[in-house]
Coordinates of C-alpha atoms in Angstrom, one line a residue:
X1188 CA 0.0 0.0 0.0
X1189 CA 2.8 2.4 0.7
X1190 CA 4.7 1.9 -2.5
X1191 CA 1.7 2.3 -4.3
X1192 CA 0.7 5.7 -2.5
X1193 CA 4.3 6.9 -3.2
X1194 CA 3.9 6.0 -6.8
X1195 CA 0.6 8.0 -6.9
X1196 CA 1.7 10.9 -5.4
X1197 CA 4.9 10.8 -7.7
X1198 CA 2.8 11.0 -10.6
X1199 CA 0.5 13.6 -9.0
X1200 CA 3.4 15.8 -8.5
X1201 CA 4.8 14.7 -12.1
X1202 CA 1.8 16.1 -13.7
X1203 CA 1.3 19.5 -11.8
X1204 CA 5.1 20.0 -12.1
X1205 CA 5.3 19.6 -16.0
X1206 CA 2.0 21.3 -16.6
X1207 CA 3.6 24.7 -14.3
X1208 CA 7.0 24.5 -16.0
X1209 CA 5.2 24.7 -19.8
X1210 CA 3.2 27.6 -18.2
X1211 CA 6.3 29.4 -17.1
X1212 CA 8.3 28.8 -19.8
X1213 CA 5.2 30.0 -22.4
X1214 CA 5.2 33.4 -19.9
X1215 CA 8.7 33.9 -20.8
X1216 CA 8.5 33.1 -24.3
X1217 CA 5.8 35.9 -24.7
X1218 CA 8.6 38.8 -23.0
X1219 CA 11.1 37.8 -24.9
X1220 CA 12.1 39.9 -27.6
X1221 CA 13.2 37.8 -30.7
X1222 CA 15.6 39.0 -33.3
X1223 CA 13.6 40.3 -36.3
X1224 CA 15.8 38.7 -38.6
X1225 CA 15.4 35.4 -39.9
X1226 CA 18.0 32.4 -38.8
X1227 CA 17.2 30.4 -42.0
X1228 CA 17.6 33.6 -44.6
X1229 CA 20.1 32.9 -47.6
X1230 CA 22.0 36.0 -47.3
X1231 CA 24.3 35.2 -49.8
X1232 CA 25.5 32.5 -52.1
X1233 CA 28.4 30.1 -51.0
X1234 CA 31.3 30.7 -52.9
X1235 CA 32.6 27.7 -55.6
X1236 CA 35.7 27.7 -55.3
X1237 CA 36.2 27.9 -51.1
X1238 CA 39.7 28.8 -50.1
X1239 CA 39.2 29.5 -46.2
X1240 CA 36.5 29.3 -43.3
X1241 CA 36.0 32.8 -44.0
X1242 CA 34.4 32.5 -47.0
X1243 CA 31.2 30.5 -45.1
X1244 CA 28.7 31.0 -42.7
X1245 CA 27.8 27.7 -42.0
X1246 CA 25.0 28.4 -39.7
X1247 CA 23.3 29.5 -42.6
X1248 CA 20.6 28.0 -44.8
X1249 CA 22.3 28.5 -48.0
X1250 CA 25.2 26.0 -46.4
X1251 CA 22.6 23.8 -45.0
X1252 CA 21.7 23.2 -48.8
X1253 CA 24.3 21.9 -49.8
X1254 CA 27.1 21.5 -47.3
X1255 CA 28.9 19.1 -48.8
X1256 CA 32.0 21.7 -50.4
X1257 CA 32.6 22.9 -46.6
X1258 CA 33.0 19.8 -45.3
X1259 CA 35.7 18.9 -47.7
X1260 CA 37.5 22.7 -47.0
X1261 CA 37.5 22.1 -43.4
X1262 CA 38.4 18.2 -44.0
X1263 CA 41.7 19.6 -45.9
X1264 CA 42.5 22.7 -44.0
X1265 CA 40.7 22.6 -40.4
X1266 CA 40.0 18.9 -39.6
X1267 CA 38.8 20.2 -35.8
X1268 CA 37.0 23.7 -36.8
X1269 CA 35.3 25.5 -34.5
X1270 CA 32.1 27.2 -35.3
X1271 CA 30.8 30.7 -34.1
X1272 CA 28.6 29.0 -31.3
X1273 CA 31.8 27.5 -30.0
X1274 CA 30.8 23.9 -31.2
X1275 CA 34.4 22.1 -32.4
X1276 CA 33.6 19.9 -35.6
X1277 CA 35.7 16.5 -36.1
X1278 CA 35.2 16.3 -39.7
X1279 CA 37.5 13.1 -40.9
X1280 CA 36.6 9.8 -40.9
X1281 CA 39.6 8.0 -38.6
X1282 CA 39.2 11.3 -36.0
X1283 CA 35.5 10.5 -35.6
X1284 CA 35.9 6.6 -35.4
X1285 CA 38.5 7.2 -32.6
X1286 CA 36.2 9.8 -30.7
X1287 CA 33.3 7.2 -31.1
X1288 CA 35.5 4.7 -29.5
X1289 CA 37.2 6.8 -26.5
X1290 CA 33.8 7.3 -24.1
X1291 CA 36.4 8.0 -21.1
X1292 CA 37.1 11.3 -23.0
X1293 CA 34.0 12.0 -24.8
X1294 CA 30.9 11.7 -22.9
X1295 CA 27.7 11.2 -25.0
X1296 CA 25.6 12.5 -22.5
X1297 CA 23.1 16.1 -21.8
X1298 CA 22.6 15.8 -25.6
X1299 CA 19.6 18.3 -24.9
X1300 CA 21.6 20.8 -23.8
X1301 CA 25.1 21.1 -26.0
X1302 CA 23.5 22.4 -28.8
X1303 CA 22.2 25.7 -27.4
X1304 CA 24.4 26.1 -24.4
X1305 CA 25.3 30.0 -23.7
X1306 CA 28.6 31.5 -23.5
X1307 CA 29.7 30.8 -19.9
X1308 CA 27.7 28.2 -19.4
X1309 CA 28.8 24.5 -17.8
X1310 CA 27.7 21.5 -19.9
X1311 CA 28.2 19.9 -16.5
X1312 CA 25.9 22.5 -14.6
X1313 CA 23.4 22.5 -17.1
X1314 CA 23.4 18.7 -17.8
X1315 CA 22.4 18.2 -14.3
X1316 CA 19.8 20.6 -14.3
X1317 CA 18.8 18.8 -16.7
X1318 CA 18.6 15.7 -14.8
X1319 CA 17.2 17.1 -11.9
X1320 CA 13.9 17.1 -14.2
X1321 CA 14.0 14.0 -15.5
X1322 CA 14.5 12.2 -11.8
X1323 CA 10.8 14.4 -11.5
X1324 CA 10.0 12.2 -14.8
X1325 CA 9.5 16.2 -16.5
X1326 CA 12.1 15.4 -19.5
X1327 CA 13.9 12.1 -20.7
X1328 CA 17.1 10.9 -18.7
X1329 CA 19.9 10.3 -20.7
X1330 CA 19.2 6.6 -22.4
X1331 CA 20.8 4.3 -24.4
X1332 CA 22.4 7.0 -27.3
X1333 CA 22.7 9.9 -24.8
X1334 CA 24.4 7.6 -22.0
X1335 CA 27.7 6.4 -20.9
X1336 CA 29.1 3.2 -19.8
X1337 CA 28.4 1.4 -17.6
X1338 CA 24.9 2.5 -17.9
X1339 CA 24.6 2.3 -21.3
X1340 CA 25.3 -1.8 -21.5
X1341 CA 21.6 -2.0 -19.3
X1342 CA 20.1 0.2 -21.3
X1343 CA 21.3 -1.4 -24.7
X1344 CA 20.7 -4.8 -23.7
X1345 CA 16.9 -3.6 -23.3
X1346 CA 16.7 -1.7 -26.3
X1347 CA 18.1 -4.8 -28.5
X1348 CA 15.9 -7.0 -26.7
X1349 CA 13.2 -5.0 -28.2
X1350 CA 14.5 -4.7 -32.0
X1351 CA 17.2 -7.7 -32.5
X1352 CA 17.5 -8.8 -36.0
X1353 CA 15.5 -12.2 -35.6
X1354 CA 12.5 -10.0 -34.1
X1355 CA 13.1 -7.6 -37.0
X1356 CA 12.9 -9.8 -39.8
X1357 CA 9.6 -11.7 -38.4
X1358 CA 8.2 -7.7 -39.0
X1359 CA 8.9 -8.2 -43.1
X1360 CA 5.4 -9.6 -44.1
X1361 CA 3.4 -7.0 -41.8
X1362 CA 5.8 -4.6 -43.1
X1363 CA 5.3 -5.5 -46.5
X1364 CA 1.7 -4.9 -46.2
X1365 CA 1.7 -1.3 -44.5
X1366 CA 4.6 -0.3 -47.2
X1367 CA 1.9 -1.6 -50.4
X1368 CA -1.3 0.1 -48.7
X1369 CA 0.8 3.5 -48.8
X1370 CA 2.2 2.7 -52.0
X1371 CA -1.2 2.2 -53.6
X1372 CA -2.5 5.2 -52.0
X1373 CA 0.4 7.6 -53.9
X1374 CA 0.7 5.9 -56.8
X1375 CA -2.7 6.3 -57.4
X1376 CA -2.5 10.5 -57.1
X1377 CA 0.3 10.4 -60.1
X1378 CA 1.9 13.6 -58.4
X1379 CA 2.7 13.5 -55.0
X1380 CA 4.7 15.0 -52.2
X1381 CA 6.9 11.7 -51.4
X1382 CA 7.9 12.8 -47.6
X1383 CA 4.5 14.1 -46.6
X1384 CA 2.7 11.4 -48.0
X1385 CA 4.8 8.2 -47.8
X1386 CA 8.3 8.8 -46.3
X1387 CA 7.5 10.4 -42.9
X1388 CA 3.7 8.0 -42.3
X1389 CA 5.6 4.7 -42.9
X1390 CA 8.5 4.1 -40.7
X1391 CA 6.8 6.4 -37.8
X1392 CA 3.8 4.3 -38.5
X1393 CA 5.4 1.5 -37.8
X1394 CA 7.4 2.4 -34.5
X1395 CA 4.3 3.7 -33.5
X1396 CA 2.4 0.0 -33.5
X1397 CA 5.5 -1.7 -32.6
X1398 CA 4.9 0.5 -29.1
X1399 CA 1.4 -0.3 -28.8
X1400 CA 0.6 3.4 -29.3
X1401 CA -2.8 4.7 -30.6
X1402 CA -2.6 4.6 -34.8
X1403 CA -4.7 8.2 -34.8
X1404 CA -1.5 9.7 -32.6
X1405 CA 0.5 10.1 -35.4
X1406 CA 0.3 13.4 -36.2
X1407 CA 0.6 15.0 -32.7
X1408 CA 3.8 12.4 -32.2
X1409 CA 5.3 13.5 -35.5
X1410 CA 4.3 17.9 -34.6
X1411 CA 6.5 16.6 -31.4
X1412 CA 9.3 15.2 -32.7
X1413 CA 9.9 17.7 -35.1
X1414 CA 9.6 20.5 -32.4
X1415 CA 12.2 18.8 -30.6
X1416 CA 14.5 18.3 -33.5
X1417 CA 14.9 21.8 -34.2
X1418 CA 16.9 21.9 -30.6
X1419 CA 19.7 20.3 -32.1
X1420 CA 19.5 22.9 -35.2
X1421 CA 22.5 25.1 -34.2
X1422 CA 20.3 28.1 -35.2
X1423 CA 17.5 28.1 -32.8
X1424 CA 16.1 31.5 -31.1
X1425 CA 15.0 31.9 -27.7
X1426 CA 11.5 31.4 -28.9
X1427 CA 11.6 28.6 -30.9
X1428 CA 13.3 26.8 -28.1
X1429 CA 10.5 27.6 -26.2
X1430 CA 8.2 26.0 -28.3
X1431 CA 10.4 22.7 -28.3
X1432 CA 10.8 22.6 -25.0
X1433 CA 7.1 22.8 -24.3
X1434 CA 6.5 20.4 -27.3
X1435 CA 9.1 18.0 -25.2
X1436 CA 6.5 18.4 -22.0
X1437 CA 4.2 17.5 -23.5
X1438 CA 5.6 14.5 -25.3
X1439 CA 7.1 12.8 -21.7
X1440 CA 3.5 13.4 -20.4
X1441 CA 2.0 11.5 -23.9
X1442 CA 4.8 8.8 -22.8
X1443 CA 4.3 8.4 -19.3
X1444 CA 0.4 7.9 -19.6
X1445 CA 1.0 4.9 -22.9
X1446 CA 3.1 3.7 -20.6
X1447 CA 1.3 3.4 -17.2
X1448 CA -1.9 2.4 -19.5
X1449 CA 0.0 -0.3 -21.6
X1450 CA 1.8 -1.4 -18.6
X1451 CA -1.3 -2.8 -17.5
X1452 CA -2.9 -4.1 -20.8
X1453 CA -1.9 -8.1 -22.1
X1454 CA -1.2 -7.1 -24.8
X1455 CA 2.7 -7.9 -26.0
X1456 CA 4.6 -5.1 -27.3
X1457 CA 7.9 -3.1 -27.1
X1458 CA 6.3 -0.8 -24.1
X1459 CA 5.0 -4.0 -22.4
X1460 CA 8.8 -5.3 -22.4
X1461 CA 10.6 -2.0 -21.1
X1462 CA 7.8 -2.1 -18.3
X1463 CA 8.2 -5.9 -17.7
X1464 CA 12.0 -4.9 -17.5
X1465 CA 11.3 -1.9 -15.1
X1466 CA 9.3 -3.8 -12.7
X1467 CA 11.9 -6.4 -12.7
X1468 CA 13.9 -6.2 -9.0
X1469 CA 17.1 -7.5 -10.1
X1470 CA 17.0 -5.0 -13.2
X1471 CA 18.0 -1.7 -13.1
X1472 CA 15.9 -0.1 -16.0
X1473 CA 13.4 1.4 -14.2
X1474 CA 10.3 3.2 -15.4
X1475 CA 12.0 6.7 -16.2
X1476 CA 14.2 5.0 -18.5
X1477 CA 11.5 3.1 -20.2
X1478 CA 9.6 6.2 -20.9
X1479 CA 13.1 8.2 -22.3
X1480 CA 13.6 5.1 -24.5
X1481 CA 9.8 5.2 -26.0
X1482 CA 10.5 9.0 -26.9
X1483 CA 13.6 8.3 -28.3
X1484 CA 12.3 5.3 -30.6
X1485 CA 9.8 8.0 -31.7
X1486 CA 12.5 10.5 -32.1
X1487 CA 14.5 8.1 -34.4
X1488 CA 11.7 6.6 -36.2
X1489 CA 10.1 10.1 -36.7
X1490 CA 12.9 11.4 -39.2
X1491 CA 15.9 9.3 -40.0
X1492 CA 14.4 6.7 -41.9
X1493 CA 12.1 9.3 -43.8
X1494 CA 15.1 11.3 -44.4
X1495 CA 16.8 8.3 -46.1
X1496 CA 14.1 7.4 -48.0
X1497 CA 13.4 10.8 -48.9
X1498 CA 17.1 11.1 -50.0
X1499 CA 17.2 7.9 -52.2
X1500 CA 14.2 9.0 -53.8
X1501 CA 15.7 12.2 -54.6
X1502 CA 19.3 10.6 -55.8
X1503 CA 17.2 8.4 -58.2
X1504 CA 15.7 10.9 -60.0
X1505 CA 18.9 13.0 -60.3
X1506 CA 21.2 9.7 -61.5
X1507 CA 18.7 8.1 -64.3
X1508 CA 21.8 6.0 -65.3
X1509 CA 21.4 4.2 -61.7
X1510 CA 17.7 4.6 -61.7
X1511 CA 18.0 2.3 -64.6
X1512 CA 20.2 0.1 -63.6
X1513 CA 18.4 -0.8 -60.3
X1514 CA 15.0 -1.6 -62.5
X1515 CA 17.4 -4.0 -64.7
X1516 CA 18.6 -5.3 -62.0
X1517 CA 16.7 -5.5 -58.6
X1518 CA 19.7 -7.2 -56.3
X1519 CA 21.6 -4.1 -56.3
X1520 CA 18.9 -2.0 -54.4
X1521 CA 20.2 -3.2 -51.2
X1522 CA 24.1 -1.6 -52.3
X1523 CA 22.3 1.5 -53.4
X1524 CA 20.6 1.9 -50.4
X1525 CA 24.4 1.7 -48.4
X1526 CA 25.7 4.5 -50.7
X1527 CA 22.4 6.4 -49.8
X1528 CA 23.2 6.1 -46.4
X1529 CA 26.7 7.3 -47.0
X1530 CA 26.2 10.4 -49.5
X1531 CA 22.9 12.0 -47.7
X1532 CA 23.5 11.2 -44.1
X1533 CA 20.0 11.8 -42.0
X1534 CA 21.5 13.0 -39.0
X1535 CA 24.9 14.7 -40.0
X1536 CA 26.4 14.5 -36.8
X1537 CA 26.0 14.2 -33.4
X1538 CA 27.1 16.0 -30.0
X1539 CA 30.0 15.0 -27.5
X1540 CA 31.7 16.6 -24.9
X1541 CA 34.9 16.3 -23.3
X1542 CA 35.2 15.0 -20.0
X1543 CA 39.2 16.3 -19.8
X1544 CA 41.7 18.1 -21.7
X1545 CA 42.6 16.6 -24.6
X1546 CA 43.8 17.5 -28.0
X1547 CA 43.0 16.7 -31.6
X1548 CA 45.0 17.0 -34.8
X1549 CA 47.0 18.9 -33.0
X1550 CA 44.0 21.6 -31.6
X1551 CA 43.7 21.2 -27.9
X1552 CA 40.3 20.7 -26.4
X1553 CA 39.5 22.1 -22.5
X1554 CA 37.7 20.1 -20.5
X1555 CA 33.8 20.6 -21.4
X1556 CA 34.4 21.5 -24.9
X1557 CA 31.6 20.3 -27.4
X1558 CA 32.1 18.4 -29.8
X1559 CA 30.1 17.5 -33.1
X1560 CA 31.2 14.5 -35.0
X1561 CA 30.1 15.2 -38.4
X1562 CA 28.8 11.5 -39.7
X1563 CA 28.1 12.8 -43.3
X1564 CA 32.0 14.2 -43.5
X1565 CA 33.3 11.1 -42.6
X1566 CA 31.4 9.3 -45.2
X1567 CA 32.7 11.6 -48.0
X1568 CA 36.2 11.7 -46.6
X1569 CA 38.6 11.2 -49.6
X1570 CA 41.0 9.6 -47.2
X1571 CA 38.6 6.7 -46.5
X1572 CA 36.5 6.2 -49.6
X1573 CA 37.2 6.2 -53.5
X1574 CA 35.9 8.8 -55.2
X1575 CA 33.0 9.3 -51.7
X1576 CA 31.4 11.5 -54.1
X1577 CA 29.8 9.2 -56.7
X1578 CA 27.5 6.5 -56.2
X1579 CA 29.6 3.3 -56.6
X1580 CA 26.9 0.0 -56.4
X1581 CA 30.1 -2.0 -56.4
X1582 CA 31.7 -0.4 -53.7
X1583 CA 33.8 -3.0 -51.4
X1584 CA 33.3 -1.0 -48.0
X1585 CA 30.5 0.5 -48.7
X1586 CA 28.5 -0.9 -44.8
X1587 CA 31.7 0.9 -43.2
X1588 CA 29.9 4.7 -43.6
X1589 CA 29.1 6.3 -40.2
X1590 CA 25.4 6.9 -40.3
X1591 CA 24.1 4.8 -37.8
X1592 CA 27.4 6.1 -35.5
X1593 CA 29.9 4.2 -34.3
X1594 CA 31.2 1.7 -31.6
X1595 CA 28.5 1.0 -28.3
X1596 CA 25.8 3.7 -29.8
X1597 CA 25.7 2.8 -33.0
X1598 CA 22.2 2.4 -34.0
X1599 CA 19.8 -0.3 -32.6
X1600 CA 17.3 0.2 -35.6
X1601 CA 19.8 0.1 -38.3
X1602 CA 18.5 -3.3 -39.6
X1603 CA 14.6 -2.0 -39.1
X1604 CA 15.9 0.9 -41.0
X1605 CA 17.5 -1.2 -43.9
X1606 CA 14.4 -3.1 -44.5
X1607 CA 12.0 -0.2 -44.9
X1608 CA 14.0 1.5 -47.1
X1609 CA 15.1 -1.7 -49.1
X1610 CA 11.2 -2.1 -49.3
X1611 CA 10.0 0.8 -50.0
X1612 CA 12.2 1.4 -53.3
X1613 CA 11.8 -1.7 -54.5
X1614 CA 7.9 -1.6 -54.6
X1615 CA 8.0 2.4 -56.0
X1616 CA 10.5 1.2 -58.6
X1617 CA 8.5 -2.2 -59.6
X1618 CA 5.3 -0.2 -60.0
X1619 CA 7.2 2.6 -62.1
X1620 CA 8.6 3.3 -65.1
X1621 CA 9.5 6.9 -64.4
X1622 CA 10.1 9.1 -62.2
X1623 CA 10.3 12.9 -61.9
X1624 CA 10.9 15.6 -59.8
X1625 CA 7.9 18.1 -59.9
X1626 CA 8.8 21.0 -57.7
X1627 CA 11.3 22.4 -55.4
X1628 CA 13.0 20.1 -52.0
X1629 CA 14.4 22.1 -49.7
X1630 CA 16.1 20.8 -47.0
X1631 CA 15.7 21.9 -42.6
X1632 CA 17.9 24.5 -41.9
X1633 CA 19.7 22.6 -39.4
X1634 CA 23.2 21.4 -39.0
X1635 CA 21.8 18.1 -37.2
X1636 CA 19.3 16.5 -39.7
X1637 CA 19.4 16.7 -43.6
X1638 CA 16.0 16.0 -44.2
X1639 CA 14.4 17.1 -47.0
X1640 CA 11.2 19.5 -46.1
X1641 CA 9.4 18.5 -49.1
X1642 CA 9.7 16.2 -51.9
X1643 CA 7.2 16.5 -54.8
X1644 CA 7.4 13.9 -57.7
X1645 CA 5.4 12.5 -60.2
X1646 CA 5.5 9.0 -61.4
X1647 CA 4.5 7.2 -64.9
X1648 CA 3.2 3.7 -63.7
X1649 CA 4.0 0.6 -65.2
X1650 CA 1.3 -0.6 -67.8
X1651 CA -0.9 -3.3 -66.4
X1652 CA -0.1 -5.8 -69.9
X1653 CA 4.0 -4.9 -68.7
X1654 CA 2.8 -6.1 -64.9
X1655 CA 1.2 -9.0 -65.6
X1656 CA 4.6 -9.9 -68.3
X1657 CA 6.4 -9.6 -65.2
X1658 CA 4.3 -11.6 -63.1
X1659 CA 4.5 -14.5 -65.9
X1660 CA 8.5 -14.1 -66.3
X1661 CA 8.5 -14.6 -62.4
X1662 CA 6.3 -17.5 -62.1
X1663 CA 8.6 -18.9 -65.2
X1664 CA 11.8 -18.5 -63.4
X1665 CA 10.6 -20.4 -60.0
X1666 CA 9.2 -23.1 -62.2

């Protein structure tokens, strides 16, 4: 009886806490006086030819375009470049692989607060600030990719428990099914925006009933997570943090009451296990770190898949030649989707911090520096790959790129990841015989995620004699 009165009054207090702090935060958000200019205008071109840092502003949404020609300047001439928020970038590929690996230097923790940390200001302060609201359950605790060892082997072992490759691959007819009812439903429009309408709804779809969430939540989950996202921008302004921060409220409240409700439910799913896990006494997941790994499933599955199947969509209109070649030859999907992977990389980078003085190509690094290790330099570091810039179906390292990260965080979902993707270009390019970009795609101004805002296309579909050919030749070759 007492635990359960301490448990009720913990969520009590939970709820009046969070739903004060969004109050406050909204008070303050309407005396602040934002800068009148815009942090995403295109104030100028970026330059061909770059010679020096001087010549970019790479906080800026012309270089969040296309940043591909300032990674390779600073690759050549500033391997560890600081930018104007104080952020040092590791920018080639060996560098970031030994960071990765060295988590007694580089902590991977308060990832919520290195992006827009202050002048002056303590990651180490901050951070635990930080942590004094999630121990209220107000925000997540760091978890699985935001957590160091020895912490981070629990939390792993949970998290694969939850998305190992033999449950994975038990999810391919199901998956199959959600991937053709979305595919029908496109096709069927001729012109279509591809991340609106299929590239965001099917991976977070399918996170989202792997949880045992409510189907109809989608959009409020996906207004969430790209609230939060825009934290780890670089560019944000006091009130546009605001709003994320409230968005994030919000979202641990959505969390916690899934979870308490599903806890109780029969039902099997991935929220069931972290709560069976939780409410084990030898374990030491508890239910805080259940509910920060259930946002940051949705955080994942909420844009990095999209963005990769945005991105391949994207590459195949612009390279017909290997648009071609893939309908000739279906096999080679999977090695396309690697080098999609490796050329557009969803999440460009992500945040460190050092936990002592240290020093890199030759820079030194204070104690509490941030770092950013920029996954999509390293996958177009000369040093590492022949000619990084082309897309190379035959190429012999082509699994080695960086954009599920590297060493103990390298990402659980990767394999989930894989097979959507795999899946969802094979059906668009067996139903097709063309496609076509039919507007503008802009990417988010953001130094984090190169995700593609929009992505309009229109298709020519396959003739239904030409289907049913294929269908014959098919049956033909099994017989």
């Amino acid at each position: 009886m007492e635990i359960i009165m301490e448990r009720t009054f913990y969520h009590l207090r939970r709820q009046l806490l969070s739903h004060t702090l969004e109050g406050l935060i909204s008070l303050k958000a309407r005396r602040t006086r934002t800068d009148s200019s815009s942090a995403t205008k295109d104030a100028y071109e970026i330059p061909k030819n770059p010679v020096c840092p001087e010549d970019f502003r790479p906080l800026e949404n012309s270089c969040f375009q296309n940043p591909y020609a300032f990674y390779k300047m600073i690759r050549d001439e500033h391997p560890v470049y600081q930018l104007p928020n104080g952020i040092y970038c590791i920018s080639r590929y060996e560098d970031i692989v030994k960071v990765s690996r060295d988590t007694d230097c580089f902590s991977s923790t308060h990832q919520g607060s290195i992006a827009s940390l202050k002048k002056g200001q303590s990651i180490i302060q901050e951070g635990n600030k930080m942590h004094s609201l999630a121990r209220l359950g107000l925000v997540p605790t760091d978890v699985m990719a935001v957590s160091d060892p020895p912490e981070h082997k629990t939390h792993r072992k949970v998290g694969h428990k939850g998305l190992n490759a033999h449950y994975v691959k038990s999810l391919e007819p199901e998956l199959k099914e959600r991937c053709q009812k979305l595919m029908d439903e496109i096709l069927a429009k001729g012109e279509f925006d591809f991340m609106h309408d299929f590239a965001w709804r099917f991976p977070l779809s399918v996170i989202i009933q792997l949880l045992g969430l409510p189907a109809d939540d989608y959009e409020k989950i996906k207004t969430w997570c790209e609230r939060i996202l825009e934290t780890q921008s670089g560019i944000s302004n006091p009130q546009s943090l605001a709003k994320s921060h409230i968005a994030s409220l919000r979202f641990i409240r959505y969390c916690w009451k899934q979870f308490l409700k599903l806890k109780k439910q029969p039902e099997q799913n991935m929220t069931k296990l972290f709560a069976q896990f939780a409410d084990d006494p030898e374990s030491e997941f508890t239910d805080r770190l259940a509910i920060s790994l259930i946002f940051q499933l949705l955080m994942a599955g909420s844009d990095s898949s999209a963005t990769s199947m945005g991105n391949a969509v994207k590459l195949l209109i612009e390279n017909p030649d290997v648009q071609q070649q893939l309908r000739d030859d279906p096999e080679k999907i999977t090695a396309f989707v690697e080098e999609v992977f490796r050329l557009e990389t969803a999440f460009q980078g992500h945040f460190r911090w050092t936990k002592k003085d240290t020093e890199i190509q030759g820079v030194r690094l204070p104690k509490e520096s941030r770092i950013f290790l920029m996954w999509a330099s390293g996958n177009r570091d000369e040093r590492f790959w022949d000619d990084p810039d082309l897309i190379n179906l035959e190429r012999k390292n082509g699994k080695k790129h960086l954009t599920f990260g590297h060493g103990i965080h390298a990402c659980i979902g990767r394999e989930l990841a894989r097979m959507e993707i795999i899946m969802a270009i094979r059906m668009l390019l067996e139903r097709t015989e063309n496609l076509s970009q039919a507007g503008e795609t802009p990417f988010v101004a953001s130094m984090f995620a190169h995700t593609l805002l929009r992505l309009p296309i229109s298709v020519t579909l396959k003739s239904e004699k030409h289907n049913n050919s294929n269908h014959r030749l098919k049956e033909s070759a099994v017989a």
